[in-house]
Coordinates of C-alpha atoms and ligand atoms in Angstrom, one line a residue:
M578 CA -6.5 -31.4 -76.6
T579 CA -9.1 -34.1 -77.0
K580 CA -12.6 -32.9 -76.2
V581 CA -15.2 -35.3 -74.8
L582 CA -18.9 -34.8 -74.4
L583 CA -19.9 -36.6 -71.2
I584 CA -23.6 -37.2 -70.8
G585 CA -25.1 -37.9 -67.3
N586 CA -24.9 -36.5 -63.8
G587 CA -24.6 -39.3 -61.2
A588 CA -21.8 -40.6 -59.2
R589 CA -21.0 -43.0 -62.0
E590 CA -20.5 -40.1 -64.4
H591 CA -18.5 -38.3 -61.7
A592 CA -16.1 -41.3 -61.6
I593 CA -15.9 -41.3 -65.4
A594 CA -15.2 -37.6 -65.4
A595 CA -12.4 -38.1 -62.8
A596 CA -10.8 -40.9 -64.9
L597 CA -11.0 -38.8 -68.0
A598 CA -9.6 -35.8 -66.2
R599 CA -6.6 -38.0 -65.2
S600 CA -6.1 -38.7 -68.9
D601 CA -5.9 -35.0 -69.6
V602 CA -8.9 -34.5 -71.8
E603 CA -11.2 -31.5 -71.9
I604 CA -14.8 -32.4 -70.7
L605 CA -18.0 -30.9 -71.9
A606 CA -20.5 -32.2 -69.3
H607 CA -24.1 -32.4 -70.3
M608 CA -26.3 -32.9 -67.2
D609 CA -30.0 -32.6 -66.4
K610 CA -29.1 -31.4 -62.9
M611 CA -25.8 -29.8 -61.9
N612 CA -23.4 -32.2 -60.3
P613 CA -20.9 -30.1 -58.4
G614 CA -18.2 -32.8 -58.6
I615 CA -18.5 -33.2 -62.4
A616 CA -18.7 -29.4 -62.9
S617 CA -15.4 -29.0 -61.0
L618 CA -13.7 -31.3 -63.6
A619 CA -15.4 -30.0 -66.7
S620 CA -14.3 -27.1 -68.8
E621 CA -17.9 -26.4 -69.9
T622 CA -21.3 -27.6 -68.6
S623 CA -24.7 -27.7 -70.2
I624 CA -27.8 -28.2 -68.1
N625 CA -30.8 -29.7 -69.9
T626 CA -32.8 -32.9 -70.1
L627 CA -30.7 -35.9 -71.0
M628 CA -33.6 -37.6 -72.6
D629 CA -33.9 -35.4 -75.7
S630 CA -31.2 -35.2 -78.3
R631 CA -32.5 -31.9 -79.5
K632 CA -31.4 -30.4 -76.1
L633 CA -27.8 -31.5 -76.5
P634 CA -25.2 -28.7 -76.5
D635 CA -23.4 -27.7 -79.7
T636 CA -21.1 -30.6 -80.6
T637 CA -18.6 -28.6 -82.7
G638 CA -15.1 -29.6 -81.8
I639 CA -16.2 -32.7 -79.8
D640 CA -14.0 -35.7 -80.6
Y641 CA -16.3 -38.3 -79.1
A642 CA -19.2 -38.7 -76.6
V643 CA -19.6 -40.9 -73.5
V644 CA -23.1 -41.7 -72.5
G645 CA -23.2 -42.7 -68.8
P646 CA -26.8 -43.6 -67.9
E647 CA -29.3 -46.0 -69.5
G648 CA -32.0 -43.4 -70.0
P649 CA -30.3 -41.5 -72.9
L650 CA -29.2 -44.9 -74.4
S651 CA -32.9 -46.1 -74.3
V652 CA -34.1 -43.1 -76.3
G653 CA -31.4 -43.3 -79.0
V654 CA -29.1 -40.4 -78.1
V655 CA -26.1 -42.4 -79.5
D656 CA -27.9 -42.9 -82.8
Y657 CA -28.5 -39.2 -83.0
L658 CA -24.9 -38.3 -82.2
I659 CA -23.6 -40.9 -84.7
S660 CA -25.9 -39.3 -87.3
K661 CA -24.1 -36.0 -86.6
G662 CA -20.7 -37.7 -87.1
I663 CA -19.8 -38.0 -83.4
Q664 CA -18.6 -41.4 -82.3
C665 CA -19.8 -42.7 -79.0
I666 CA -18.9 -44.9 -76.0
G667 CA -22.4 -46.2 -75.6
A668 CA -24.7 -48.6 -77.5
V669 CA -27.1 -47.5 -80.2
Q670 CA -30.7 -47.8 -79.2
E671 CA -31.5 -51.2 -80.7
A672 CA -28.3 -52.8 -79.2
A673 CA -29.0 -51.1 -75.8
R674 CA -32.1 -53.2 -75.6
I675 CA -29.9 -55.8 -74.0
E676 CA -30.6 -53.6 -70.9
T677 CA -33.7 -51.7 -71.7
N678 CA -35.8 -54.7 -72.8
K679 CA -35.5 -57.7 -70.5
S680 CA -37.3 -60.1 -72.9
F681 CA -34.9 -59.2 -75.7
A682 CA -32.0 -60.0 -73.4
R683 CA -33.4 -63.3 -72.4
R684 CA -34.1 -64.1 -76.2
I685 CA -30.5 -63.3 -77.1
L686 CA -29.3 -65.6 -74.3
D687 CA -31.7 -68.3 -75.6
D688 CA -29.8 -67.9 -78.9
V689 CA -26.2 -68.0 -77.6
A690 CA -26.1 -69.4 -74.1
K691 CA -29.5 -70.8 -73.1
I692 CA -28.0 -72.5 -70.1
A693 CA -27.3 -69.1 -68.5
N694 CA -31.0 -68.2 -68.5
P695 CA -33.3 -69.1 -65.6
K696 CA -36.7 -70.5 -66.6
Y697 CA -38.7 -67.5 -67.6
V698 CA -41.8 -66.3 -69.5
A699 CA -42.4 -63.0 -71.2
A700 CA -46.2 -63.1 -70.4
R701 CA -48.7 -61.1 -72.4
S702 CA -51.8 -62.6 -70.7
V703 CA -52.9 -63.5 -67.2
D704 CA -53.2 -67.1 -68.4
A705 CA -49.6 -67.2 -69.4
L706 CA -48.3 -65.8 -66.1
K707 CA -50.5 -68.2 -64.1
K708 CA -49.3 -71.1 -66.2
F709 CA -45.7 -70.2 -65.4
E710 CA -46.5 -69.9 -61.7
D711 CA -48.0 -73.4 -61.7
S712 CA -45.0 -74.8 -63.6
V713 CA -42.2 -73.6 -61.3
G714 CA -44.3 -73.1 -58.1
V715 CA -45.4 -69.6 -57.1
E716 CA -42.9 -69.6 -54.2
N717 CA -40.1 -69.7 -56.8
V718 CA -41.2 -66.7 -58.8
V719 CA -39.5 -63.3 -59.5
V720 CA -41.6 -60.6 -61.2
K721 CA -39.9 -58.0 -63.4
P722 CA -41.0 -55.2 -65.6
D723 CA -39.9 -55.7 -69.2
G724 CA -38.4 -52.2 -69.4
L725 CA -36.2 -49.9 -67.2
S726 CA -37.0 -49.5 -63.6
G727 CA -33.9 -48.1 -62.0
G728 CA -33.3 -51.4 -60.3
K729 CA -36.4 -51.0 -58.2
G730 CA -39.1 -52.9 -60.2
V731 CA -38.0 -56.4 -59.4
K732 CA -40.0 -58.2 -56.7
I733 CA -39.3 -61.7 -55.4
F734 CA -41.6 -64.2 -53.7
G735 CA -40.5 -64.7 -50.1
D736 CA -38.8 -61.2 -50.0
H737 CA -41.5 -58.9 -51.3
F738 CA -44.6 -61.2 -51.3
D739 CA -45.7 -64.0 -49.2
N740 CA -48.7 -65.2 -51.1
R741 CA -49.9 -65.8 -54.6
D742 CA -52.5 -63.0 -54.6
D743 CA -50.0 -60.3 -53.9
L744 CA -47.6 -61.6 -56.5
E745 CA -50.3 -61.8 -59.1
K746 CA -51.6 -58.4 -58.2
Y747 CA -48.2 -56.9 -58.9
A748 CA -47.6 -59.0 -62.1
I749 CA -51.0 -58.0 -63.4
T750 CA -50.4 -54.3 -62.7
L751 CA -47.2 -54.5 -64.8
L752 CA -49.0 -56.5 -67.5
S753 CA -51.8 -53.9 -67.7
K754 CA -49.3 -51.0 -67.8
H755 CA -46.9 -52.4 -70.4
G756 CA -48.8 -55.2 -72.1
I757 CA -46.0 -57.6 -71.0
V758 CA -44.5 -58.8 -67.8
I759 CA -41.4 -61.0 -67.1
L760 CA -41.7 -63.9 -64.7
E761 CA -38.5 -65.8 -63.8
E762 CA -37.5 -68.7 -61.7
K763 CA -36.0 -67.4 -58.5
L764 CA -32.3 -68.2 -58.5
I765 CA -30.4 -68.9 -55.3
G766 CA -26.8 -68.1 -55.1
T767 CA -24.3 -65.3 -54.8
E768 CA -24.1 -62.4 -57.3
F769 CA -21.1 -60.8 -59.0
T770 CA -20.7 -58.0 -61.5
V771 CA -18.5 -58.3 -64.6
Q772 CA -18.0 -55.1 -66.5
A773 CA -16.3 -55.0 -69.9
F774 CA -15.1 -52.6 -72.5
V775 CA -16.5 -53.7 -75.8
D776 CA -15.4 -52.8 -79.4
G777 CA -18.1 -54.6 -81.3
T778 CA -16.3 -57.9 -81.7
S779 CA -14.1 -58.4 -78.6
L780 CA -14.0 -57.3 -75.0
E781 CA -11.7 -56.5 -72.1
L782 CA -12.8 -57.2 -68.6
M783 CA -12.5 -55.0 -65.6
P784 CA -12.0 -56.2 -62.0
L785 CA -15.0 -58.1 -60.5
V786 CA -17.2 -56.3 -58.1
R787 CA -19.8 -57.3 -55.6
D788 CA -22.8 -55.0 -55.4
Y789 CA -25.3 -54.6 -52.5
K790 CA -28.7 -53.6 -53.9
R791 CA -30.9 -54.0 -50.9
A792 CA -31.8 -51.0 -48.8
Y793 CA -30.9 -52.4 -45.4
D794 CA -28.3 -54.5 -43.6
D795 CA -28.3 -58.3 -44.2
D796 CA -29.8 -57.7 -47.6
K797 CA -33.2 -56.8 -46.3
G798 CA -35.7 -54.5 -47.7
P799 CA -36.5 -53.2 -51.1
N800 CA -34.0 -53.1 -54.0
T801 CA -32.3 -49.7 -54.5
G802 CA -30.0 -48.3 -57.2
S803 CA -27.4 -49.9 -54.8
M804 CA -26.1 -49.1 -51.4
G805 CA -22.4 -50.1 -51.9
S806 CA -19.9 -52.5 -53.4
Y807 CA -16.4 -53.9 -53.1
S808 CA -13.7 -55.4 -55.2
K809 CA -10.6 -57.3 -54.1
A810 CA -6.9 -56.6 -54.7
N811 CA -6.5 -59.6 -57.0
H812 CA -9.5 -58.4 -59.1
M813 CA -11.5 -61.6 -58.3
L814 CA -14.0 -62.4 -55.6
G815 CA -13.5 -65.1 -53.1
Y816 CA -16.4 -67.2 -54.2
V817 CA -15.8 -66.8 -58.0
T818 CA -13.3 -69.3 -59.5
D819 CA -11.2 -68.7 -62.7
E820 CA -13.6 -71.2 -64.4
D821 CA -16.6 -69.2 -63.3
L822 CA -15.1 -66.0 -64.7
T823 CA -14.2 -67.7 -68.0
T824 CA -17.8 -68.9 -68.2
A825 CA -19.2 -65.4 -67.5
S826 CA -16.7 -63.7 -69.9
D827 CA -17.7 -66.3 -72.6
I828 CA -21.4 -65.5 -72.1
M829 CA -20.7 -61.8 -72.5
L830 CA -18.7 -62.3 -75.7
K831 CA -21.4 -64.6 -77.1
T832 CA -24.0 -62.0 -76.1
V833 CA -22.2 -59.2 -78.1
I834 CA -22.1 -61.6 -81.1
G835 CA -25.7 -62.5 -80.6
I836 CA -26.7 -58.8 -80.6
K837 CA -24.9 -58.3 -83.8
K838 CA -26.6 -61.4 -85.3
R839 CA -30.1 -60.2 -84.4
T840 CA -29.7 -56.5 -85.0
K841 CA -26.8 -56.3 -87.5
L842 CA -25.3 -53.7 -85.2
D843 CA -21.9 -53.5 -83.5
Y844 CA -22.2 -53.2 -79.7
K845 CA -19.6 -50.5 -78.7
G846 CA -19.2 -49.3 -75.2
I847 CA -19.6 -50.9 -71.9
L848 CA -21.3 -54.2 -71.2
Y849 CA -22.3 -55.0 -67.6
G850 CA -23.2 -58.6 -66.7
Q851 CA -24.9 -59.3 -63.4
F852 CA -24.3 -63.0 -62.7
M853 CA -25.4 -65.4 -60.0
K854 CA -23.3 -68.4 -59.0
T855 CA -25.9 -71.1 -58.3
D856 CA -25.6 -74.8 -57.8
K857 CA -26.9 -75.2 -61.3
G858 CA -24.0 -73.1 -62.7
I859 CA -23.5 -69.5 -63.7
K860 CA -26.7 -67.7 -64.5
V861 CA -27.4 -64.2 -65.9
I862 CA -29.6 -62.0 -63.7
E863 CA -29.4 -59.1 -66.2
F864 CA -27.3 -57.1 -68.5
N865 CA -26.7 -53.4 -68.5
A866 CA -25.5 -51.3 -71.4
R867 CA -23.3 -49.1 -69.2
F868 CA -21.0 -49.0 -66.2
G869 CA -22.6 -50.0 -63.0
D870 CA -23.4 -47.5 -60.3
P871 CA -21.5 -47.9 -57.9
E872 CA -19.3 -50.5 -59.7
A873 CA -17.9 -47.7 -62.0
M874 CA -16.3 -46.1 -58.9
N875 CA -14.6 -49.4 -57.8
V876 CA -13.0 -50.0 -61.2
L877 CA -12.3 -46.6 -62.6
S878 CA -10.5 -45.5 -59.4
L879 CA -8.1 -48.4 -60.0
L880 CA -7.6 -47.8 -63.8
T881 CA -4.0 -46.9 -64.5
T882 CA -4.3 -46.9 -68.3
S883 CA -5.6 -43.6 -69.7
L884 CA -9.4 -43.9 -70.0
D885 CA -9.2 -41.8 -73.1
D886 CA -6.8 -44.3 -74.7
V887 CA -9.3 -47.1 -73.8
F888 CA -12.2 -45.2 -75.2
Q889 CA -10.3 -44.3 -78.4
S890 CA -9.4 -47.9 -78.9
I891 CA -13.1 -48.9 -78.7
I892 CA -14.0 -46.3 -81.3
D893 CA -11.1 -47.6 -83.5
G894 CA -12.6 -51.2 -83.2
Q895 CA -9.6 -52.7 -81.4
V896 CA -10.0 -52.4 -77.6
I897 CA -6.7 -52.3 -75.7
K898 CA -6.2 -54.3 -72.5
P899 CA -6.4 -51.8 -69.6
D900 CA -4.3 -52.1 -66.4
F901 CA -5.8 -51.7 -63.0
E902 CA -4.0 -51.1 -59.7
K903 CA -3.8 -54.2 -57.5
K904 CA -5.8 -52.7 -54.6
A905 CA -9.1 -53.6 -52.9
T906 CA -11.9 -51.0 -53.0
V907 CA -15.0 -50.4 -51.0
C908 CA -17.7 -48.0 -52.1
L909 CA -20.3 -46.9 -49.6
Y910 CA -23.4 -44.9 -50.6
I911 CA -24.5 -42.2 -48.2
V912 CA -28.3 -41.7 -48.7
P913 CA -30.8 -39.4 -47.1
D914 CA -32.7 -40.7 -44.0
G915 CA -35.8 -42.6 -45.1
Y916 CA -34.3 -43.6 -48.5
P917 CA -35.8 -45.3 -50.5
G918 CA -39.2 -44.8 -48.8
P919 CA -41.8 -42.1 -49.1
D920 CA -40.5 -39.9 -46.2
V921 CA -37.1 -39.3 -47.4
A922 CA -35.1 -36.4 -45.9
Q923 CA -34.8 -34.4 -49.1
D924 CA -33.7 -30.7 -49.4
S925 CA -31.7 -31.2 -46.2
P926 CA -28.2 -29.8 -45.7
I927 CA -25.3 -32.2 -45.9
S928 CA -21.7 -31.4 -45.2
L929 CA -18.3 -33.1 -45.1
I930 CA -16.0 -32.7 -42.1
P931 CA -12.4 -32.2 -43.3
G932 CA -10.1 -35.1 -43.0
I933 CA -11.9 -37.6 -45.3
D934 CA -9.4 -40.0 -46.9
S935 CA -11.9 -41.6 -49.3
E936 CA -12.6 -40.3 -52.8
V937 CA -16.0 -38.5 -52.7
Y938 CA -18.3 -39.0 -55.7
Y939 CA -21.4 -36.8 -55.8
A940 CA -24.6 -38.6 -56.8
S941 CA -27.5 -36.4 -56.2
V942 CA -26.9 -33.2 -54.2
Y943 CA -27.3 -29.6 -55.1
D944 CA -25.7 -26.4 -53.9
Q945 CA -27.9 -23.7 -52.4
E946 CA -26.1 -20.5 -51.3
G947 CA -22.9 -22.4 -50.7
V948 CA -24.5 -25.2 -48.7
M949 CA -24.9 -28.7 -50.2
H950 CA -28.4 -30.3 -50.0
T951 CA -29.8 -33.7 -50.5
T952 CA -32.5 -34.7 -53.0
G953 CA -34.7 -37.7 -52.7
S954 CA -32.0 -40.0 -54.2
R955 CA -28.7 -41.3 -53.0
A956 CA -26.4 -38.4 -52.0
L957 CA -22.8 -39.4 -52.4
G958 CA -20.5 -42.4 -52.8
L959 CA -17.4 -42.7 -50.7
L960 CA -14.7 -44.9 -52.3
A961 CA -11.7 -46.1 -50.4
K962 CA -8.7 -48.3 -51.5
G963 CA -6.6 -50.5 -49.4
D964 CA -4.3 -53.5 -49.6
T965 CA -7.2 -55.6 -48.3
V966 CA -10.9 -55.2 -48.4
E967 CA -10.9 -54.8 -44.6
E968 CA -8.4 -51.9 -44.8
A969 CA -10.5 -50.1 -47.5
R970 CA -13.6 -50.9 -45.4
S971 CA -12.2 -49.3 -42.3
I972 CA -11.3 -46.1 -44.2
V973 CA -14.8 -45.8 -45.8
Y974 CA -16.6 -46.3 -42.5
K975 CA -14.4 -43.9 -40.6
D976 CA -15.2 -41.3 -43.3
A977 CA -18.9 -42.0 -43.3
E978 CA -18.9 -40.7 -39.7
R979 CA -17.5 -37.4 -41.2
V980 CA -20.7 -36.8 -43.3
N981 CA -23.0 -34.5 -41.4
G982 CA -26.8 -34.3 -42.1
K983 CA -29.9 -36.3 -42.1
I984 CA -28.3 -39.3 -43.7
R985 CA -27.9 -43.0 -43.3
F986 CA -25.9 -45.9 -44.8
R987 CA -25.7 -49.6 -44.6
S988 CA -23.3 -50.8 -41.9
D989 CA -22.4 -54.2 -43.5
I990 CA -21.0 -53.4 -46.9
A991 CA -18.0 -55.7 -47.5
K992 CA -18.3 -57.1 -44.0
G993 CA -16.6 -60.4 -43.3
V994 CA -15.3 -60.8 -46.8
E995 CA -12.9 -63.6 -47.5
E996 CA -9.6 -61.9 -48.3
Ligands
AMP143 P1 -32.2 -56.6 -61.7 O1 -32.8 -55.2 -61.7 O2 -32.8 -57.5 -62.8 O3 -30.7 -56.6 -61.5 O4 -32.7 -57.3 -60.3 C1 -32.5 -56.7 -59.1 C2 -32.1 -57.7 -58.1 O5 -33.2 -58.7 -58.0 C3 -30.9 -58.6 -58.5 O6 -29.7 -58.0 -58.2 C4 -31.1 -59.8 -57.8 O7 -30.7 -59.7 -56.5 C5 -32.7 -60.0 -57.8 N1 -33.1 -60.8 -58.9 C6 -33.4 -60.5 -60.2 N2 -33.7 -61.6 -60.9 C7 -33.6 -62.6 -60.1 C8 -33.8 -64.0 -60.3 N3 -34.2 -64.6 -61.4 N4 -33.6 -64.8 -59.2 C9 -33.2 -64.3 -58.0 N5 -33.0 -63.0 -57.8 C10 -33.2 -62.2 -58.8
LIG144 N1 -25.3 -51.5 -59.5 C1 -26.4 -51.8 -60.2 C2 -26.6 -51.1 -61.5 O1 -25.8 -50.2 -61.9 O2 -27.5 -51.3 -62.2

């Protein structure tokens, strides 16, 4: 039987584990915290930091590894595994910079699809950032750290600042900390996520997903890892045309080729494109070098081709076209009360009342004497399928009422979606 090392312990990795288990492979799960959902699907578990290759379990007998989160990609866990003869679903460190280094991603796009970039500057001085503010108008500025921030580092004028001083204070804090800060023109439009399986030279797309990053209803409040997502039965989104999708797919393929040109490295694994449809065309918000979380749950729950076959085809350099069920999905994140603020209800009991029809993916919970507890992060993702988004939505929200504990969730995920 094929044996796969799965690295990571979030709901995304739980969804990967569930899809791998359906393809009848043996899973060795390497987690930095025990995820009870993943553990129930794995034949072996190893608990240790994900961020240090020296702490990986013995890889004897492993056929290939799947690296779920960006953290281990950013420190070169894939490079290490390849040096040990283990092929990986996940980009090598230098290629993963498409996610881990925002200025690198913007430069690649400048090379291959400049039109998809907003105006931006990778500022290394206060002068440079002030000059950019003057050129686009401070009310049109988005401030981002150059490196990883778990989706929480991006701050936008009008949403997170209402004056130049506050924006500059934040930009200068990032500049002092990292020696660089990214300022971008604020794009206006609707976002969509495109995920693709990539074999180094070609890619195969997964159904489109809409993600909801803001903490509160009506897209208010700070950015979070995400509060929920949906996908439609036809694998498109109402506001994305075939032409838009072709443009986005083309940008992603050119990006893979652009990475190869700059780094001489094949990009193998998952490429995630966060796009915005604007009145100036399709723009790239960011790339990730991994499945989205929660978007992995939307697409992997629909995958009817064996995930093992898809992964093996990536390793062989000839990615196969996967099939997905023609169903709509809605994923809703259940988070502890107070998330993502400072007074989050962590270490608090959480339980599920029997009768839940959604798939339950554990994100960050732990078991203490047989009782599940929250941490300070998102607790679990509920994923429902339906013939329509509304049907999936009604299942997920019915089930959310069956989660007991000091928890909350957004009430407007996939609300009023054009079917
Ligand atoms: P990121 O971590 O880069 O995906 O950014 C988090 C969120 O901030 C995105 O999903 C967008 O909603 C928003 N965002 C990032 N960059 C821009 C931009 N240039 N214009 C408008 N919104 C943005
Ligand atoms: N859903 C956003 C992310 O995975 O980064």
